[in-house]
Amino acid sequence: NYRAIFPDESRNYQIDVLVASLEQDSEIWVNGDKFELHAETVTRAQTLAWWWTELCMSLASWNSSDSQQVALAMKLASIDTAWAAFEYWYVSDLIDIETRPRQLLVSAVNNEQKLTNLETMYGHQAVFLIPEYIGTQRSLVQSISH
């Protein structure tokens, strides 16, 4: 649940978001199914990873001069922007991925209701002669077996 991870509008730097950007996987596996991330998500991951590397290199050679402080402030602002952009696309992809299995369940429920309605209209014996019933039954089995 993304509301638990992001409870309000304040900045919430979740380490999972940074890890996802650094891993730069363009696909996610959920329950044995492969899902491709949007190309924009992958691009935003690369941008965040690049800014993260820049920040780490700056901190490794830190000497607190005025010019380095200004450069660091600019990098922090850039990483904040890159983080927010990647987080938006990444979480949007995750929400989309979570929605897909629900669609199978919704489809199964709708097909079951349609079968029940056809059985009520035509009777339990005659219904097997109706092509719509057989097609709906096939759709129900496909959605359940996925």
PDB file of C-alpha atoms in Angstrom:
ATOM      1  CA  ASN A   1       0.000   0.000   0.000  1.00  0.00           C
ATOM      2  CA  TYR A   2       1.634   3.185  -1.203  1.00  0.00           C
ATOM      3  CA  ARG A   3      -0.234   5.390   1.265  1.00  0.00           C
ATOM      4  CA  ALA A   4       1.653   3.675   4.080  1.00  0.00           C
ATOM      5  CA  ILE A   5       4.981   4.319   2.365  1.00  0.00           C
ATOM      6  CA  PHE A   6       4.080   7.880   1.372  1.00  0.00           C
ATOM      7  CA  PRO A   7       1.690   9.024   4.123  1.00  0.00           C
ATOM      8  CA  ASP A   8       1.620  12.707   3.155  1.00  0.00           C
ATOM      9  CA  GLU A   9       3.040  15.276   0.759  1.00  0.00           C
ATOM     10  CA  SER A  10       6.341  15.695   2.625  1.00  0.00           C
ATOM     11  CA  ARG A  11       9.597  14.315   1.284  1.00  0.00           C
ATOM     12  CA  ASN A  12       9.993  10.632   2.045  1.00  0.00           C
ATOM     13  CA  TYR A  13      13.224   9.254   0.672  1.00  0.00           C
ATOM     14  CA  GLN A  14      12.567   5.510   0.609  1.00  0.00           C
ATOM     15  CA  ILE A  15      15.760   3.502   0.227  1.00  0.00           C
ATOM     16  CA  ASP A  16      13.870   0.989  -1.957  1.00  0.00           C
ATOM     17  CA  VAL A  17      13.458   3.715  -4.567  1.00  0.00           C
ATOM     18  CA  LEU A  18      17.193   4.422  -4.646  1.00  0.00           C
ATOM     19  CA  VAL A  19      18.030   0.705  -4.796  1.00  0.00           C
ATOM     20  CA  ALA A  20      15.612   0.236  -7.697  1.00  0.00           C
ATOM     21  CA  SER A  21      17.269   3.077  -9.595  1.00  0.00           C
ATOM     22  CA  LEU A  22      20.762   1.715  -8.969  1.00  0.00           C
ATOM     23  CA  GLU A  23      19.807  -1.819 -10.042  1.00  0.00           C
ATOM     24  CA  GLN A  24      18.372  -0.415 -13.281  1.00  0.00           C
ATOM     25  CA  ASP A  25      16.277  -3.455 -14.078  1.00  0.00           C
ATOM     26  CA  SER A  26      13.843  -2.815 -16.900  1.00  0.00           C
ATOM     27  CA  GLU A  27      11.606  -5.674 -15.793  1.00  0.00           C
ATOM     28  CA  ILE A  28       9.954  -6.865 -12.615  1.00  0.00           C
ATOM     29  CA  TRP A  29       8.807 -10.404 -11.873  1.00  0.00           C
ATOM     30  CA  VAL A  30       5.619 -10.784  -9.830  1.00  0.00           C
ATOM     31  CA  ASN A  31       4.131 -14.216  -9.103  1.00  0.00           C
ATOM     32  CA  GLY A  32       6.018 -15.730 -12.026  1.00  0.00           C
ATOM     33  CA  ASP A  33       4.905 -13.051 -14.512  1.00  0.00           C
ATOM     34  CA  LYS A  34       7.346 -10.642 -16.135  1.00  0.00           C
ATOM     35  CA  PHE A  35       6.384  -6.970 -16.345  1.00  0.00           C
ATOM     36  CA  GLU A  36       8.313  -4.381 -18.351  1.00  0.00           C
ATOM     37  CA  LEU A  37       8.856  -0.953 -16.846  1.00  0.00           C
ATOM     38  CA  HIS A  38       8.093   2.038 -19.061  1.00  0.00           C
ATOM     39  CA  ALA A  39      11.071   3.374 -21.001  1.00  0.00           C
ATOM     40  CA  GLU A  40      10.676   6.687 -19.154  1.00  0.00           C
ATOM     41  CA  THR A  41      11.025   4.866 -15.827  1.00  0.00           C
ATOM     42  CA  VAL A  42      14.287   3.294 -16.976  1.00  0.00           C
ATOM     43  CA  THR A  43      15.584   6.655 -18.217  1.00  0.00           C
ATOM     44  CA  ARG A  44      14.685   8.302 -14.907  1.00  0.00           C
ATOM     45  CA  ALA A  45      16.437   5.472 -13.033  1.00  0.00           C
ATOM     46  CA  GLN A  46      19.600   6.085 -15.029  1.00  0.00           C
ATOM     47  CA  THR A  47      19.424   9.812 -14.310  1.00  0.00           C
ATOM     48  CA  LEU A  48      19.002   9.268 -10.566  1.00  0.00           C
ATOM     49  CA  ALA A  49      21.841   6.722 -10.512  1.00  0.00           C
ATOM     50  CA  TRP A  50      24.091   9.191 -12.331  1.00  0.00           C
ATOM     51  CA  TRP A  51      23.337  12.004  -9.861  1.00  0.00           C
ATOM     52  CA  TRP A  52      23.825   9.606  -6.943  1.00  0.00           C
ATOM     53  CA  THR A  53      27.275   8.701  -8.273  1.00  0.00           C
ATOM     54  CA  GLU A  54      28.102  12.400  -8.710  1.00  0.00           C
ATOM     55  CA  LEU A  55      27.056  13.069  -5.106  1.00  0.00           C
ATOM     56  CA  CYS A  56      29.152  10.174  -3.776  1.00  0.00           C
ATOM     57  CA  MET A  57      32.216  11.350  -5.710  1.00  0.00           C
ATOM     58  CA  SER A  58      31.765  14.886  -4.380  1.00  0.00           C
ATOM     59  CA  LEU A  59      31.521  13.660  -0.816  1.00  0.00           C
ATOM     60  CA  ALA A  60      34.574  11.456  -1.249  1.00  0.00           C
ATOM     61  CA  SER A  61      36.698  14.465  -2.175  1.00  0.00           C
ATOM     62  CA  TRP A  62      35.041  16.937   0.194  1.00  0.00           C
ATOM     63  CA  ASN A  63      37.165  19.783   1.526  1.00  0.00           C
ATOM     64  CA  SER A  64      34.405  22.295   2.502  1.00  0.00           C
ATOM     65  CA  SER A  65      35.567  25.131   0.275  1.00  0.00           C
ATOM     66  CA  ASP A  66      32.954  27.666  -0.749  1.00  0.00           C
ATOM     67  CA  SER A  67      32.960  26.474  -4.345  1.00  0.00           C
ATOM     68  CA  GLN A  68      32.467  22.864  -3.243  1.00  0.00           C
ATOM     69  CA  GLN A  69      29.595  23.890  -0.983  1.00  0.00           C
ATOM     70  CA  VAL A  70      27.839  25.587  -3.898  1.00  0.00           C
ATOM     71  CA  ALA A  71      28.497  22.587  -6.158  1.00  0.00           C
ATOM     72  CA  LEU A  72      27.209  20.221  -3.471  1.00  0.00           C
ATOM     73  CA  ALA A  73      24.041  22.272  -3.010  1.00  0.00           C
ATOM     74  CA  MET A  74      23.441  22.132  -6.765  1.00  0.00           C
ATOM     75  CA  LYS A  75      23.985  18.363  -6.832  1.00  0.00           C
ATOM     76  CA  LEU A  76      21.628  17.870  -3.901  1.00  0.00           C
ATOM     77  CA  ALA A  77      18.961  19.896  -5.694  1.00  0.00           C
ATOM     78  CA  SER A  78      19.529  17.849  -8.860  1.00  0.00           C
ATOM     79  CA  ILE A  79      19.371  14.535  -6.992  1.00  0.00           C
ATOM     80  CA  ASP A  80      16.145  15.662  -5.305  1.00  0.00           C
ATOM     81  CA  THR A  81      14.585  16.442  -8.682  1.00  0.00           C
ATOM     82  CA  ALA A  82      15.851  13.191 -10.215  1.00  0.00           C
ATOM     83  CA  TRP A  83      14.638  11.203  -7.207  1.00  0.00           C
ATOM     84  CA  ALA A  84      11.128  12.673  -7.378  1.00  0.00           C
ATOM     85  CA  ALA A  85      10.898  12.069 -11.130  1.00  0.00           C
ATOM     86  CA  PHE A  86      12.041   8.453 -10.891  1.00  0.00           C
ATOM     87  CA  GLU A  87       9.866   7.798  -7.848  1.00  0.00           C
ATOM     88  CA  TYR A  88       6.800   9.081  -9.707  1.00  0.00           C
ATOM     89  CA  TRP A  89       7.382   6.830 -12.724  1.00  0.00           C
ATOM     90  CA  TYR A  90       8.498   3.820 -10.688  1.00  0.00           C
ATOM     91  CA  VAL A  91       5.550   3.891  -8.278  1.00  0.00           C
ATOM     92  CA  SER A  92       3.182   4.466 -11.216  1.00  0.00           C
ATOM     93  CA  ASP A  93       4.589   1.338 -12.865  1.00  0.00           C
ATOM     94  CA  LEU A  94       4.235  -0.649  -9.630  1.00  0.00           C
ATOM     95  CA  ILE A  95       0.614   0.447  -9.263  1.00  0.00           C
ATOM     96  CA  ASP A  96      -0.040  -0.548 -12.873  1.00  0.00           C
ATOM     97  CA  ILE A  97       1.574  -3.950 -12.281  1.00  0.00           C
ATOM     98  CA  GLU A  98      -0.540  -4.530  -9.165  1.00  0.00           C
ATOM     99  CA  THR A  99      -3.698  -3.620 -11.071  1.00  0.00           C
ATOM    100  CA  ARG A 100      -3.242  -6.261 -13.766  1.00  0.00           C
ATOM    101  CA  PRO A 101      -3.857  -9.328 -11.564  1.00  0.00           C
ATOM    102  CA  ARG A 102      -6.941  -7.614 -10.145  1.00  0.00           C
ATOM    103  CA  GLN A 103      -8.257  -7.330 -13.685  1.00  0.00           C
ATOM    104  CA  LEU A 104      -8.138 -11.126 -13.952  1.00  0.00           C
ATOM    105  CA  LEU A 105     -10.192 -11.412 -10.788  1.00  0.00           C
ATOM    106  CA  VAL A 106     -12.701  -8.823 -12.001  1.00  0.00           C
ATOM    107  CA  SER A 107     -12.940 -10.671 -15.315  1.00  0.00           C
ATOM    108  CA  ALA A 108     -13.528 -13.989 -13.528  1.00  0.00           C
ATOM    109  CA  VAL A 109     -16.289 -12.489 -11.376  1.00  0.00           C
ATOM    110  CA  ASN A 110     -17.948 -10.900 -14.412  1.00  0.00           C
ATOM    111  CA  ASN A 111     -17.770 -14.142 -16.389  1.00  0.00           C
ATOM    112  CA  GLU A 112     -19.218 -16.127 -13.482  1.00  0.00           C
ATOM    113  CA  GLN A 113     -22.096 -13.657 -13.216  1.00  0.00           C
ATOM    114  CA  LYS A 114     -22.707 -13.874 -16.955  1.00  0.00           C
ATOM    115  CA  LEU A 115     -22.772 -17.695 -16.777  1.00  0.00           C
ATOM    116  CA  THR A 116     -25.238 -17.557 -13.899  1.00  0.00           C
ATOM    117  CA  ASN A 117     -27.487 -15.188 -15.850  1.00  0.00           C
ATOM    118  CA  LEU A 118     -27.398 -17.406 -18.953  1.00  0.00           C
ATOM    119  CA  GLU A 119     -28.175 -20.492 -16.844  1.00  0.00           C
ATOM    120  CA  THR A 120     -31.150 -18.671 -15.326  1.00  0.00           C
ATOM    121  CA  MET A 121     -32.416 -17.586 -18.757  1.00  0.00           C
ATOM    122  CA  TYR A 122     -31.966 -20.884 -20.633  1.00  0.00           C
ATOM    123  CA  GLY A 123     -31.848 -23.547 -17.939  1.00  0.00           C
ATOM    124  CA  HIS A 124     -28.945 -25.695 -16.850  1.00  0.00           C
ATOM    125  CA  GLN A 125     -29.292 -28.275 -19.650  1.00  0.00           C
ATOM    126  CA  ALA A 126     -30.008 -26.083 -22.684  1.00  0.00           C
ATOM    127  CA  VAL A 127     -27.338 -23.542 -21.840  1.00  0.00           C
ATOM    128  CA  PHE A 128     -24.569 -25.843 -23.141  1.00  0.00           C
ATOM    129  CA  LEU A 129     -25.946 -25.420 -26.654  1.00  0.00           C
ATOM    130  CA  ILE A 130     -25.443 -21.644 -26.623  1.00  0.00           C
ATOM    131  CA  PRO A 131     -22.117 -20.452 -28.105  1.00  0.00           C
ATOM    132  CA  GLU A 132     -22.057 -17.392 -25.820  1.00  0.00           C
ATOM    133  CA  TYR A 133     -22.169 -19.655 -22.773  1.00  0.00           C
ATOM    134  CA  ILE A 134     -19.314 -21.820 -24.031  1.00  0.00           C
ATOM    135  CA  GLY A 135     -17.192 -18.755 -24.879  1.00  0.00           C
ATOM    136  CA  THR A 136     -17.853 -17.196 -21.471  1.00  0.00           C
ATOM    137  CA  GLN A 137     -17.023 -20.479 -19.772  1.00  0.00           C
ATOM    138  CA  ARG A 138     -13.751 -20.606 -21.694  1.00  0.00           C
ATOM    139  CA  SER A 139     -12.945 -17.009 -20.624  1.00  0.00           C
ATOM    140  CA  LEU A 140     -13.692 -17.869 -17.004  1.00  0.00           C
ATOM    141  CA  VAL A 141     -11.347 -20.854 -17.065  1.00  0.00           C
ATOM    142  CA  GLN A 142      -8.590 -18.761 -18.679  1.00  0.00           C
ATOM    143  CA  SER A 143      -8.841 -16.020 -16.067  1.00  0.00           C
ATOM    144  CA  ILE A 144      -8.847 -18.517 -13.204  1.00  0.00           C
ATOM    145  CA  SER A 145      -5.981 -20.617 -14.571  1.00  0.00           C
ATOM    146  CA  HIS A 146      -3.697 -17.628 -15.088  1.00  0.00           C
TER     147      HIS A 146
END
